[in-house]
PDB file of C-alpha atoms in Angstrom:
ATOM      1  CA  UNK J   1       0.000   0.000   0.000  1.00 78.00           C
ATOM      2  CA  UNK J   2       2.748   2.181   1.259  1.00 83.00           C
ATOM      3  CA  UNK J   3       4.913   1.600  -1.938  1.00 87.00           C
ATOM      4  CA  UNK J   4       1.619   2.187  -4.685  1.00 91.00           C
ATOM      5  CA  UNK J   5       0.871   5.386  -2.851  1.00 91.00           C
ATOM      6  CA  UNK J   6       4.741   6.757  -3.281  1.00 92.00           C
ATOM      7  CA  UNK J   7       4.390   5.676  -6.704  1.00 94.00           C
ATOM      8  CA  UNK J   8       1.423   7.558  -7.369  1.00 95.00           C
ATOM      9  CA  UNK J   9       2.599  10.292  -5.403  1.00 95.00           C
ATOM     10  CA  UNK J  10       5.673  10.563  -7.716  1.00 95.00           C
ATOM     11  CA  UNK J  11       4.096  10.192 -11.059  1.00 97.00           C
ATOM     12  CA  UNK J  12       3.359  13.745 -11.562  1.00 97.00           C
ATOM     13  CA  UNK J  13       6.824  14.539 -11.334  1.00 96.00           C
ATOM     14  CA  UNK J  14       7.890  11.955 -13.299  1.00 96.00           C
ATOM     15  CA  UNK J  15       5.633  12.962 -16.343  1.00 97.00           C
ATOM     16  CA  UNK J  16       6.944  16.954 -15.431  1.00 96.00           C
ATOM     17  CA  UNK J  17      10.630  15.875 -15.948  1.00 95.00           C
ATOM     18  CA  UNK J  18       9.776  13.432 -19.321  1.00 96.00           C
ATOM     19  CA  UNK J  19       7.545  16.703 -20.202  1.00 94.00           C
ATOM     20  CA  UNK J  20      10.758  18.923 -19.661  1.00 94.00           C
ATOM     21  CA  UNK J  21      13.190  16.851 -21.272  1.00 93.00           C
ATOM     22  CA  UNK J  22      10.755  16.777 -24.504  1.00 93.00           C
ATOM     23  CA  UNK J  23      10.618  20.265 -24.524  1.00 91.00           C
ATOM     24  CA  UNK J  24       7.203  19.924 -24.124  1.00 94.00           C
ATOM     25  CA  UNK J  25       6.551  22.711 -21.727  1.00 93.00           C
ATOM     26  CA  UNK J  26       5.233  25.574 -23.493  1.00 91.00           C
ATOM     27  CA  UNK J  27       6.849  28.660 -24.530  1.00 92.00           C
ATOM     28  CA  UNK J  28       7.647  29.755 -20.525  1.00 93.00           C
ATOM     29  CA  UNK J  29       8.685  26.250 -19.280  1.00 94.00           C
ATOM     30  CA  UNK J  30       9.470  27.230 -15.928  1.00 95.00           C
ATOM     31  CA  UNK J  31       6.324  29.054 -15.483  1.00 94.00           C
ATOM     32  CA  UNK J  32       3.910  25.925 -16.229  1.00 95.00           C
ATOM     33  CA  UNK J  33       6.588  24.380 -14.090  1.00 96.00           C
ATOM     34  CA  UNK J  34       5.993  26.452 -11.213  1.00 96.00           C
ATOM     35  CA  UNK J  35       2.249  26.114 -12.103  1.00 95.00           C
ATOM     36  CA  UNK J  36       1.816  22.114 -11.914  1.00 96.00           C
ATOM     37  CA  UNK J  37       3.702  21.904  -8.822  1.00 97.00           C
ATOM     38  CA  UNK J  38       1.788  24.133  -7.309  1.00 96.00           C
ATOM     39  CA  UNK J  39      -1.336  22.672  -8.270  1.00 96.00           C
ATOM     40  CA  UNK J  40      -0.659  18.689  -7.857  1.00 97.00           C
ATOM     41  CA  UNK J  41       0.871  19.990  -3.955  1.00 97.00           C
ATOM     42  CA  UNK J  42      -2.843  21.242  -3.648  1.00 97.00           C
ATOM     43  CA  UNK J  43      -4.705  17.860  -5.363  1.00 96.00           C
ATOM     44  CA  UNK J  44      -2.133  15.753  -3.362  1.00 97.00           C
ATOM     45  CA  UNK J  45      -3.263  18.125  -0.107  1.00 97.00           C
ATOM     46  CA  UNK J  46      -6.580  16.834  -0.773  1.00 97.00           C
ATOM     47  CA  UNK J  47      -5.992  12.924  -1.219  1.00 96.00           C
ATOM     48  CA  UNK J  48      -4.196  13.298   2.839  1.00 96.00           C
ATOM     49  CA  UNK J  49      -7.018  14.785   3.903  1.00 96.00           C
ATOM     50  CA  UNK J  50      -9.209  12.048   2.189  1.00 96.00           C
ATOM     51  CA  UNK J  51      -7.481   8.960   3.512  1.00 96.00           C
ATOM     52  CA  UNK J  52      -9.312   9.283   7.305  1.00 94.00           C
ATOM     53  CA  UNK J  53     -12.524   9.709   6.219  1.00 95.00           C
ATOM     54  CA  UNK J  54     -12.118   7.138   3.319  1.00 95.00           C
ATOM     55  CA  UNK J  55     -10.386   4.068   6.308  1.00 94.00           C
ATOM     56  CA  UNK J  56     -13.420   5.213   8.164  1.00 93.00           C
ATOM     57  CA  UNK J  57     -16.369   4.467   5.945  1.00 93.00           C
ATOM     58  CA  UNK J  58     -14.336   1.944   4.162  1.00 92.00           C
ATOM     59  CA  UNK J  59     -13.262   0.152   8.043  1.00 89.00           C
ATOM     60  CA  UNK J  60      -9.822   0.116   6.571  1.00 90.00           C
ATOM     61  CA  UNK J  61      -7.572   1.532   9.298  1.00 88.00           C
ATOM     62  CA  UNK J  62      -4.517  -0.185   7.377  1.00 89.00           C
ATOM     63  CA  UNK J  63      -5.281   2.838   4.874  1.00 90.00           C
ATOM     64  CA  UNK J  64      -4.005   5.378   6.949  1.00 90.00           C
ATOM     65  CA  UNK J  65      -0.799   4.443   6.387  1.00 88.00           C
ATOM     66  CA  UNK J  66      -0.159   5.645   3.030  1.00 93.00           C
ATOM     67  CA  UNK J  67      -1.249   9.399   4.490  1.00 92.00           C
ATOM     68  CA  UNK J  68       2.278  10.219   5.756  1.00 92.00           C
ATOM     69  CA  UNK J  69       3.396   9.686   2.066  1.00 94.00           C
ATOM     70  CA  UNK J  70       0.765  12.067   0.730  1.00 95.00           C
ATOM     71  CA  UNK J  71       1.954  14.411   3.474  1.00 94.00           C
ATOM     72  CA  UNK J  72       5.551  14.052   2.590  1.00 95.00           C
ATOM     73  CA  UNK J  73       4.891  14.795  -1.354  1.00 97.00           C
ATOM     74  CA  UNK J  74       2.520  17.864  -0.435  1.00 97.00           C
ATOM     75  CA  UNK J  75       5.610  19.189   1.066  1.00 97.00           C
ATOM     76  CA  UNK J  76       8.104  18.051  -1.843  1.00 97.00           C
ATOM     77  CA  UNK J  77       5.777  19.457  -4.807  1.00 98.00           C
ATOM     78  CA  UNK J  78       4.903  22.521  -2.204  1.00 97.00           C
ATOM     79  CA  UNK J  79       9.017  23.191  -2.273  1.00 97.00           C
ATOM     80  CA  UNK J  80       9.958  22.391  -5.724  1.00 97.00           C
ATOM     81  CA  UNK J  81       6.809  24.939  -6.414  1.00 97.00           C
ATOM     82  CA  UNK J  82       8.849  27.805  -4.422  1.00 97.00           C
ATOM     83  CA  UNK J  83      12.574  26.726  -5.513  1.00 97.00           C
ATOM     84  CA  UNK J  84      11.357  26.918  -9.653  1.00 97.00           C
ATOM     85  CA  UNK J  85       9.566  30.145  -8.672  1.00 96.00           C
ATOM     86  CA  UNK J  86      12.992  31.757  -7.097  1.00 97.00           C
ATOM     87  CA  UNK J  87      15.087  30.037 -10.243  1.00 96.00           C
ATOM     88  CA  UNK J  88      12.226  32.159 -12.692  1.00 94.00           C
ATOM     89  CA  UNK J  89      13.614  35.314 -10.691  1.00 94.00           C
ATOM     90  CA  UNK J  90      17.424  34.059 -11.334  1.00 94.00           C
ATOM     91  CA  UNK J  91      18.118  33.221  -7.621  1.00 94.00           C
ATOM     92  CA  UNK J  92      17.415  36.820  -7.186  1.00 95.00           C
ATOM     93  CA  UNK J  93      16.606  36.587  -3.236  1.00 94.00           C
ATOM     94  CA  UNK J  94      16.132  40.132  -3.266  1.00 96.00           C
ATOM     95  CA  UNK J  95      13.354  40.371  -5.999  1.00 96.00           C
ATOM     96  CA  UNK J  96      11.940  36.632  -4.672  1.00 96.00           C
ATOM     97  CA  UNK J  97      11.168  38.847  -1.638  1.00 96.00           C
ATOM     98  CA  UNK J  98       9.694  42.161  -3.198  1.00 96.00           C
ATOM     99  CA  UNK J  99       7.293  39.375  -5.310  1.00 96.00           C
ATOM    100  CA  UNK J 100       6.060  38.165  -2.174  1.00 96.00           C
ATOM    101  CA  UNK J 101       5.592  41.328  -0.199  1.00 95.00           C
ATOM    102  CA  UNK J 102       4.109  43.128  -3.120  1.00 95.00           C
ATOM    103  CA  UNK J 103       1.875  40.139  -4.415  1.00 95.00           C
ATOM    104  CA  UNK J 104      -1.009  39.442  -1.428  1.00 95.00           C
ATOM    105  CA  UNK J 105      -1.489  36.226  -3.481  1.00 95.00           C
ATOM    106  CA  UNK J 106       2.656  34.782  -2.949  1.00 96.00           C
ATOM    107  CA  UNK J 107       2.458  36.175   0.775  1.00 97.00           C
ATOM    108  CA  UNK J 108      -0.042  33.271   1.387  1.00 97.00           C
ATOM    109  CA  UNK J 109       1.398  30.820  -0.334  1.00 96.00           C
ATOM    110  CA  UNK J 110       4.802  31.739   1.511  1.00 97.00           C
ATOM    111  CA  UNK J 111       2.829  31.198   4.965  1.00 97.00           C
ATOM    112  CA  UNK J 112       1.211  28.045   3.824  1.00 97.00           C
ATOM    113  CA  UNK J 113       4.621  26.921   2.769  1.00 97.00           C
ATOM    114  CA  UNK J 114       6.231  28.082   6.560  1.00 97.00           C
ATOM    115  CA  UNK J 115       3.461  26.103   7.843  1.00 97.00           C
ATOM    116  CA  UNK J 116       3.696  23.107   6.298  1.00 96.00           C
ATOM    117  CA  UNK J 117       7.462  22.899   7.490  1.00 95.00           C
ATOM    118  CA  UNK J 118       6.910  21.363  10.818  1.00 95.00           C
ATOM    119  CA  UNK J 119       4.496  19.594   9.455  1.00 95.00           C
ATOM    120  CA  UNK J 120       6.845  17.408   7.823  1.00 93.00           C
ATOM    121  CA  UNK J 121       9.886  17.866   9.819  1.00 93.00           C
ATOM    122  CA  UNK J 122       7.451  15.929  12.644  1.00 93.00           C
ATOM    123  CA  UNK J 123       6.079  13.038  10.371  1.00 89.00           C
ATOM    124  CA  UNK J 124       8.432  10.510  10.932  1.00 87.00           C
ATOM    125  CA  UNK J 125       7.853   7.847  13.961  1.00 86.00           C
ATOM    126  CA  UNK J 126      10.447   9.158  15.914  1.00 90.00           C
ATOM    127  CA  UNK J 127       8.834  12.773  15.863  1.00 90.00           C
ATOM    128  CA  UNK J 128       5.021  10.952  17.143  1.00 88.00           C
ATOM    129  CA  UNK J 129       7.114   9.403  20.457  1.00 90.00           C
ATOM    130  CA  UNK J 130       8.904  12.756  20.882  1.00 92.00           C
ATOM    131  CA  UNK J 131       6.216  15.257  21.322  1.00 90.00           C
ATOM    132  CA  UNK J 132       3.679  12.586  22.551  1.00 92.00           C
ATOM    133  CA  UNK J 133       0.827  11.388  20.669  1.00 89.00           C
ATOM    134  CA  UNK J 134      -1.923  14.087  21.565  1.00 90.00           C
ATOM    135  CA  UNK J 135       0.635  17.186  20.818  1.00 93.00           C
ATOM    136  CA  UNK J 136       1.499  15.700  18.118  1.00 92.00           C
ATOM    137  CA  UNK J 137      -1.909  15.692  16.772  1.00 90.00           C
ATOM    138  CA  UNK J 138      -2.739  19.400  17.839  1.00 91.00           C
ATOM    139  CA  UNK J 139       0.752  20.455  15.828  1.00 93.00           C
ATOM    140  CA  UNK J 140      -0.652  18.656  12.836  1.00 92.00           C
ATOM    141  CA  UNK J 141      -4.421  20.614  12.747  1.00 92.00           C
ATOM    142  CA  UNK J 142      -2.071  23.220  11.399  1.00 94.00           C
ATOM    143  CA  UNK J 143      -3.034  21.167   7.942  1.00 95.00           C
ATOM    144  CA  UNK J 144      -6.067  22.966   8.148  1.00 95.00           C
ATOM    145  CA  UNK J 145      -4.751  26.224   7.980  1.00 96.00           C
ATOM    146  CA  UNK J 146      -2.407  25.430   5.437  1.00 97.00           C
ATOM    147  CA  UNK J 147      -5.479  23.770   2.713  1.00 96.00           C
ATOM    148  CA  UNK J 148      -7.954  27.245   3.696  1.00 96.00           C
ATOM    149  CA  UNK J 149      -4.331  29.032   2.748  1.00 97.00           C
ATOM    150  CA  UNK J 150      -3.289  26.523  -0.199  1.00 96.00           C
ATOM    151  CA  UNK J 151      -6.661  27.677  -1.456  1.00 96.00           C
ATOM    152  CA  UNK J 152      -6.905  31.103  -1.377  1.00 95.00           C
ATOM    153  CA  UNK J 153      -3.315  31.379  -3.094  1.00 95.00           C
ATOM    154  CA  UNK J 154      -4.655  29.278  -5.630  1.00 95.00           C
ATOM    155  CA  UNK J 155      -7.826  31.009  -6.088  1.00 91.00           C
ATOM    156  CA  UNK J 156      -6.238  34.908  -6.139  1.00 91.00           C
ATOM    157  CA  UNK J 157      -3.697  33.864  -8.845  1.00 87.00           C
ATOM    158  CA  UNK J 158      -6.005  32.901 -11.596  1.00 80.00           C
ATOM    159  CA  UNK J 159      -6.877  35.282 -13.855  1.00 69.00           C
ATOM    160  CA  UNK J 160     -10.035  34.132 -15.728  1.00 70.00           C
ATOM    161  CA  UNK J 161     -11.187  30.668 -15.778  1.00 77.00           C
ATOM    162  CA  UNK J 162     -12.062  29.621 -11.873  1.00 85.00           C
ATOM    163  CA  UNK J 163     -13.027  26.403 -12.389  1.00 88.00           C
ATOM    164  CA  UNK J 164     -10.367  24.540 -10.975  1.00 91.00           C
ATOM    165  CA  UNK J 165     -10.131  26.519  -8.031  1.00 92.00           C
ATOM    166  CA  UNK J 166     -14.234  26.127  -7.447  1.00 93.00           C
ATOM    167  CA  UNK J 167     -13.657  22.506  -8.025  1.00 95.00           C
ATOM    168  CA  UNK J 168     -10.732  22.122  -5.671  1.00 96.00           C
ATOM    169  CA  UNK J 169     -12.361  24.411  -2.688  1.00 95.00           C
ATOM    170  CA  UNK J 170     -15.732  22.225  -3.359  1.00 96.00           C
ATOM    171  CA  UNK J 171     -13.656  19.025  -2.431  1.00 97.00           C
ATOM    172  CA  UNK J 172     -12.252  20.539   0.256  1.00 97.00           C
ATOM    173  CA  UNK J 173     -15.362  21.584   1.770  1.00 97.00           C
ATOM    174  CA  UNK J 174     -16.409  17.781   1.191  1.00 97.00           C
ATOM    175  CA  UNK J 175     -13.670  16.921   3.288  1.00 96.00           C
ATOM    176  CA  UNK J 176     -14.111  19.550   5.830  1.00 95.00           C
ATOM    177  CA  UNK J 177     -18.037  18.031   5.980  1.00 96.00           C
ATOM    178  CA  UNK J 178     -17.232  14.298   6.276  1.00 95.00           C
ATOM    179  CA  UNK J 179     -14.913  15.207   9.691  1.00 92.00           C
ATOM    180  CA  UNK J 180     -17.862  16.297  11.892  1.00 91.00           C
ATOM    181  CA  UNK J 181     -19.116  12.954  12.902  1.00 90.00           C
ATOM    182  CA  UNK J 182     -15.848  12.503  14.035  1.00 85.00           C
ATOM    183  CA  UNK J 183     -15.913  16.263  16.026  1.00 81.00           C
ATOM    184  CA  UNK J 184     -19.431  14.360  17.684  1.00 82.00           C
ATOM    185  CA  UNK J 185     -17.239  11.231  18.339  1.00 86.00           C
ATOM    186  CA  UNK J 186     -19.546   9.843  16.013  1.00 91.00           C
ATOM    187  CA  UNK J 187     -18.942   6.837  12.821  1.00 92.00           C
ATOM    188  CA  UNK J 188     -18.702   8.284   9.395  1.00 94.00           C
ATOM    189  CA  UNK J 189     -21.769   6.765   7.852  1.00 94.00           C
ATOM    190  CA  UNK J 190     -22.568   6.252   4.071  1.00 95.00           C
ATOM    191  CA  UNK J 191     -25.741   7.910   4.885  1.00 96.00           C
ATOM    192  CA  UNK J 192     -23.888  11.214   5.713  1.00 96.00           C
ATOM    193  CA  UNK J 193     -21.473  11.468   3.685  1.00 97.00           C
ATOM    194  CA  UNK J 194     -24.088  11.158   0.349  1.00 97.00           C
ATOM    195  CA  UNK J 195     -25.940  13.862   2.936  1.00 97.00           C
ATOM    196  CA  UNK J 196     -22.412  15.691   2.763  1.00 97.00           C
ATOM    197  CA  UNK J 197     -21.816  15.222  -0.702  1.00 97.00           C
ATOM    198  CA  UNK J 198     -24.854  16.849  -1.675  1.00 97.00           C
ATOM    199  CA  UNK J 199     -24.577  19.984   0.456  1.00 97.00           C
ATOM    200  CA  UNK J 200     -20.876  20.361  -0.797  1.00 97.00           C
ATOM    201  CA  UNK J 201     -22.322  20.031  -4.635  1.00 97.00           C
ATOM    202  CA  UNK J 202     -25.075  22.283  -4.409  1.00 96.00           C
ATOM    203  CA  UNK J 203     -22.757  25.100  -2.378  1.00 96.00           C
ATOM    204  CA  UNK J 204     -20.205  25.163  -5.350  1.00 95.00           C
ATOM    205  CA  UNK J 205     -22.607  25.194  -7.853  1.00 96.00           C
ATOM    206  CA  UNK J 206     -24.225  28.388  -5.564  1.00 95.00           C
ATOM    207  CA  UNK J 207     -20.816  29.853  -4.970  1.00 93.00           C
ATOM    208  CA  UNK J 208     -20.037  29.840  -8.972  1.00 92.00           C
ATOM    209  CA  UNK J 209     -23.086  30.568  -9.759  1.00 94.00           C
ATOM    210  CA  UNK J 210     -22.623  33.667  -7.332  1.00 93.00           C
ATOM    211  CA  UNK J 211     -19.289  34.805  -8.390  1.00 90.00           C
ATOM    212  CA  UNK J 212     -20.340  35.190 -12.064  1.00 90.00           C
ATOM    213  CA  UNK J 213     -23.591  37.270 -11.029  1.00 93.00           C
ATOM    214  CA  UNK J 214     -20.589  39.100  -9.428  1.00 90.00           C
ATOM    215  CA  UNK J 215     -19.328  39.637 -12.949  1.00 86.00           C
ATOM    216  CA  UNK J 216     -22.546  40.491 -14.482  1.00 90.00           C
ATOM    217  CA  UNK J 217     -24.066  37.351 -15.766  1.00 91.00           C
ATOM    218  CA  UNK J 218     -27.261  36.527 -14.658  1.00 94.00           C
ATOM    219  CA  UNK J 219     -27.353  34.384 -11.660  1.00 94.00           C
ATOM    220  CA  UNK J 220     -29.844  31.263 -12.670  1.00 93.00           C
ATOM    221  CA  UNK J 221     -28.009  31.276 -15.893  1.00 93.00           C
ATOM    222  CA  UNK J 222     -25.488  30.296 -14.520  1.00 92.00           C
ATOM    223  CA  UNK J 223     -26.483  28.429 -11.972  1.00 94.00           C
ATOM    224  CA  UNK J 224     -28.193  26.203 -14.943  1.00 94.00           C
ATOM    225  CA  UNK J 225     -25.548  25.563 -16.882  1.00 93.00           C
ATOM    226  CA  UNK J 226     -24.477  22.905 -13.807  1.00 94.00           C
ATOM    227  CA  UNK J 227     -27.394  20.781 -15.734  1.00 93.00           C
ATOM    228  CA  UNK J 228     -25.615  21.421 -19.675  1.00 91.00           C
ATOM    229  CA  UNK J 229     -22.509  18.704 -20.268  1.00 90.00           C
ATOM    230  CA  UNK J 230     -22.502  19.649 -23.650  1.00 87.00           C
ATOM    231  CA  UNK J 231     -18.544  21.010 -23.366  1.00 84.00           C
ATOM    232  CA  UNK J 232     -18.107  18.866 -19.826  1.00 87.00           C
ATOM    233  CA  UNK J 233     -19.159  18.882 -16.285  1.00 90.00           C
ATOM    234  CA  UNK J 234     -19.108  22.484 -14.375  1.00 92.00           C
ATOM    235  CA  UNK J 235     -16.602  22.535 -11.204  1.00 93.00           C
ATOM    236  CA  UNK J 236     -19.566  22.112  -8.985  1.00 93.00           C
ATOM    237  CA  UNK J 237     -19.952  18.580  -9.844  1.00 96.00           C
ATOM    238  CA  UNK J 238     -16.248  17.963  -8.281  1.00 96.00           C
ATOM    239  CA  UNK J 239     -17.924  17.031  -4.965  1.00 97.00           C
ATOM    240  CA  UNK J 240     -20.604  15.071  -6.454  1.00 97.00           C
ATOM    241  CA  UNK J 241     -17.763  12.530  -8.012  1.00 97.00           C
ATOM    242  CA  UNK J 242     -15.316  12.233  -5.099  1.00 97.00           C
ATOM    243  CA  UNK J 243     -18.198  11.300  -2.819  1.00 97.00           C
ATOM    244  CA  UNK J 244     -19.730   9.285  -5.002  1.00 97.00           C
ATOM    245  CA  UNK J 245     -16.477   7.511  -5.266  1.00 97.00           C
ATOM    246  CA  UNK J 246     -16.464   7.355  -1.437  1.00 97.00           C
ATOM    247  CA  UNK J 247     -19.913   5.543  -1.227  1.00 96.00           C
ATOM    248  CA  UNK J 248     -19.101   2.883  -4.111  1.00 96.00           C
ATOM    249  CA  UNK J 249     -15.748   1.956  -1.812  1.00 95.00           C
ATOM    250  CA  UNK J 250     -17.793   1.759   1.331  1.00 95.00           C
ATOM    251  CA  UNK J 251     -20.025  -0.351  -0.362  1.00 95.00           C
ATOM    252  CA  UNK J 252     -17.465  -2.561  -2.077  1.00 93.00           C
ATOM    253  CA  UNK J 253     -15.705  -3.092   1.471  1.00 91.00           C
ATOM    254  CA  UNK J 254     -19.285  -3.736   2.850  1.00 89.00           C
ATOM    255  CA  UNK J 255     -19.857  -6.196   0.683  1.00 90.00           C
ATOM    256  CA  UNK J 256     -16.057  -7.793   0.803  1.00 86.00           C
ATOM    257  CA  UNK J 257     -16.426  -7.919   4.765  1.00 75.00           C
ATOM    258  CA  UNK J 258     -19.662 -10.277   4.263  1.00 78.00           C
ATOM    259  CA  UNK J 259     -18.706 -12.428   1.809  1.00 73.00           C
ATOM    260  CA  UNK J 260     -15.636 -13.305   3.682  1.00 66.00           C
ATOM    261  CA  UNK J 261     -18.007 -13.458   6.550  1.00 65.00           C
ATOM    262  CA  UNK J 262     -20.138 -16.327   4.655  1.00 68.00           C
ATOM    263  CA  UNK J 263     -17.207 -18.395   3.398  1.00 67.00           C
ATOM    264  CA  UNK J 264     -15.539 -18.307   7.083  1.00 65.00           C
ATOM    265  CA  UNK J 265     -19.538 -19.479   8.303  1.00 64.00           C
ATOM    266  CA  UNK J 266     -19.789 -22.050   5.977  1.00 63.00           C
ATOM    267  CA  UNK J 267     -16.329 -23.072   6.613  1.00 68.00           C
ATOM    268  CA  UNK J 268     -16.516 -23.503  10.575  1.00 66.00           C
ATOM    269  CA  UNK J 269     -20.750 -25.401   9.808  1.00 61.00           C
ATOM    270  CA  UNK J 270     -18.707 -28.070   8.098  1.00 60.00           C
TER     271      UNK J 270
END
């Protein structure tokens, strides 16, 4: 499990560095460089933050193992992003730091970065046994803070098309959702998370819906082109899929757990 999640977890940067070596970046290579590292620390933000909630409805505690790794490659795509955004400025400390006081947007991202620091300097074994189990829990809510930051970089440095970012702060809000059982000290149920799922759907679809109206289209225009797929899916839908996604694995490990359950009855009635 461990070893198919670094896998995964390295692909991206795999297919950046066969993309590079092709010359297959664009006319400003190190700017779509800087770009999909910043945006596949984000997605890769979002599969940690997925794992607990997924072990939980899926009764899979061995899953949580692989979260460490996501962790770990947040923070490695999350520093590449900054060191190929100081190598666009020529190593140029001194203008690296004018960009980031000057832009609101980089300030963020610079905090969320400083933040996710201890993060991983504390996720090895060693680091849990140090600092004790429960502060090492409280240290590591900071993730939080760094996905509501992660986010609003994201969000303030697109120019036009906001569709990713929608689609990315949707899932998130998912996420956030599917953790309040947990708050209660109650089970994740399938029953609230397609509960969740829908909320989180239906707020995106609002939210875009909103910040278009903001921009002079009309509102329920917008809001109804969630229901035309004639050029794709609008961002809204994000939610809709990675919950949906959640409830088919619950189900699937549902179903798993009872047909083992019959084989090992039928096995112990001979």
């Amino acid at each position: 499990m461990r070893a198919i999640a670094a896998i995964g977890a390295a692909a991206p940067a795999l297919w950046l560095a066969a993309r590079a070596g092709l010359g297959d970046l664009g006319p400003r290579p190190l700017t779509e460089a800087i770009h999909f590292c910043g945006l596949w620390a984000l997605r890769l933000l979002a599969l940690t933050l997925a794992v607990s909630p997924l072990a939980a409805l899926m009764r899979w505690p061995r899953l949580i193992a692989v979260r460490r790794i996501l962790g770990d490659a947040v923070f490695a795509y999350a520093a590449l992003h900054i060191v190929l955004f100081t190598a666009d400025k020529m190593f140029d400390l001194t203008v690296v730091a004018q960009e980031i006081v000057k832009r609101f947007y980089l300030s963020v991202g610079v905090i969320a970065f400083v933040l996710l620091v201890p993060l991983a300097a504390t996720s090895t074994d060693a680091a849990v046994r140090r600092l004790g189990p429960h502060m090492w829990r409280r240290l590591h809510k900071l993730v939080y803070i760094v996905a509501a930051l992660a986010l609003v970089h994201f969000t303030l440095q697109v120019k036009l098309d906001i569709s990713e970012p929608v689609a990315m702060a949707a899932i998130f809000f998912l996420l956030a959702l599917l953790r309040a059982p947990r708050l209660r000290r109650e089970p994740l149920t399938i029953s609230f998370t397609i509960f969740a799922t829908i909320i989180a759907t239906f707020t995106a679809m609002l939210a875009e819906a909103g910040w278009f109206a903001a921009h002079g289209a009309p509102f329920f225009a917008a809001l109804a082109d969630n229901m035309d797929f004639s050029e794709g899916a609008r961002p809204g839908w994000a939610p809709a899929v990675v919950g949906a996604v959640f409830v088919v694995l619950a189900l699937f490990a549902r179903l798993t757990d009872r047909v083992h359950l019959s084989k090992l009855a039928a096995k112990t009635s001979r």
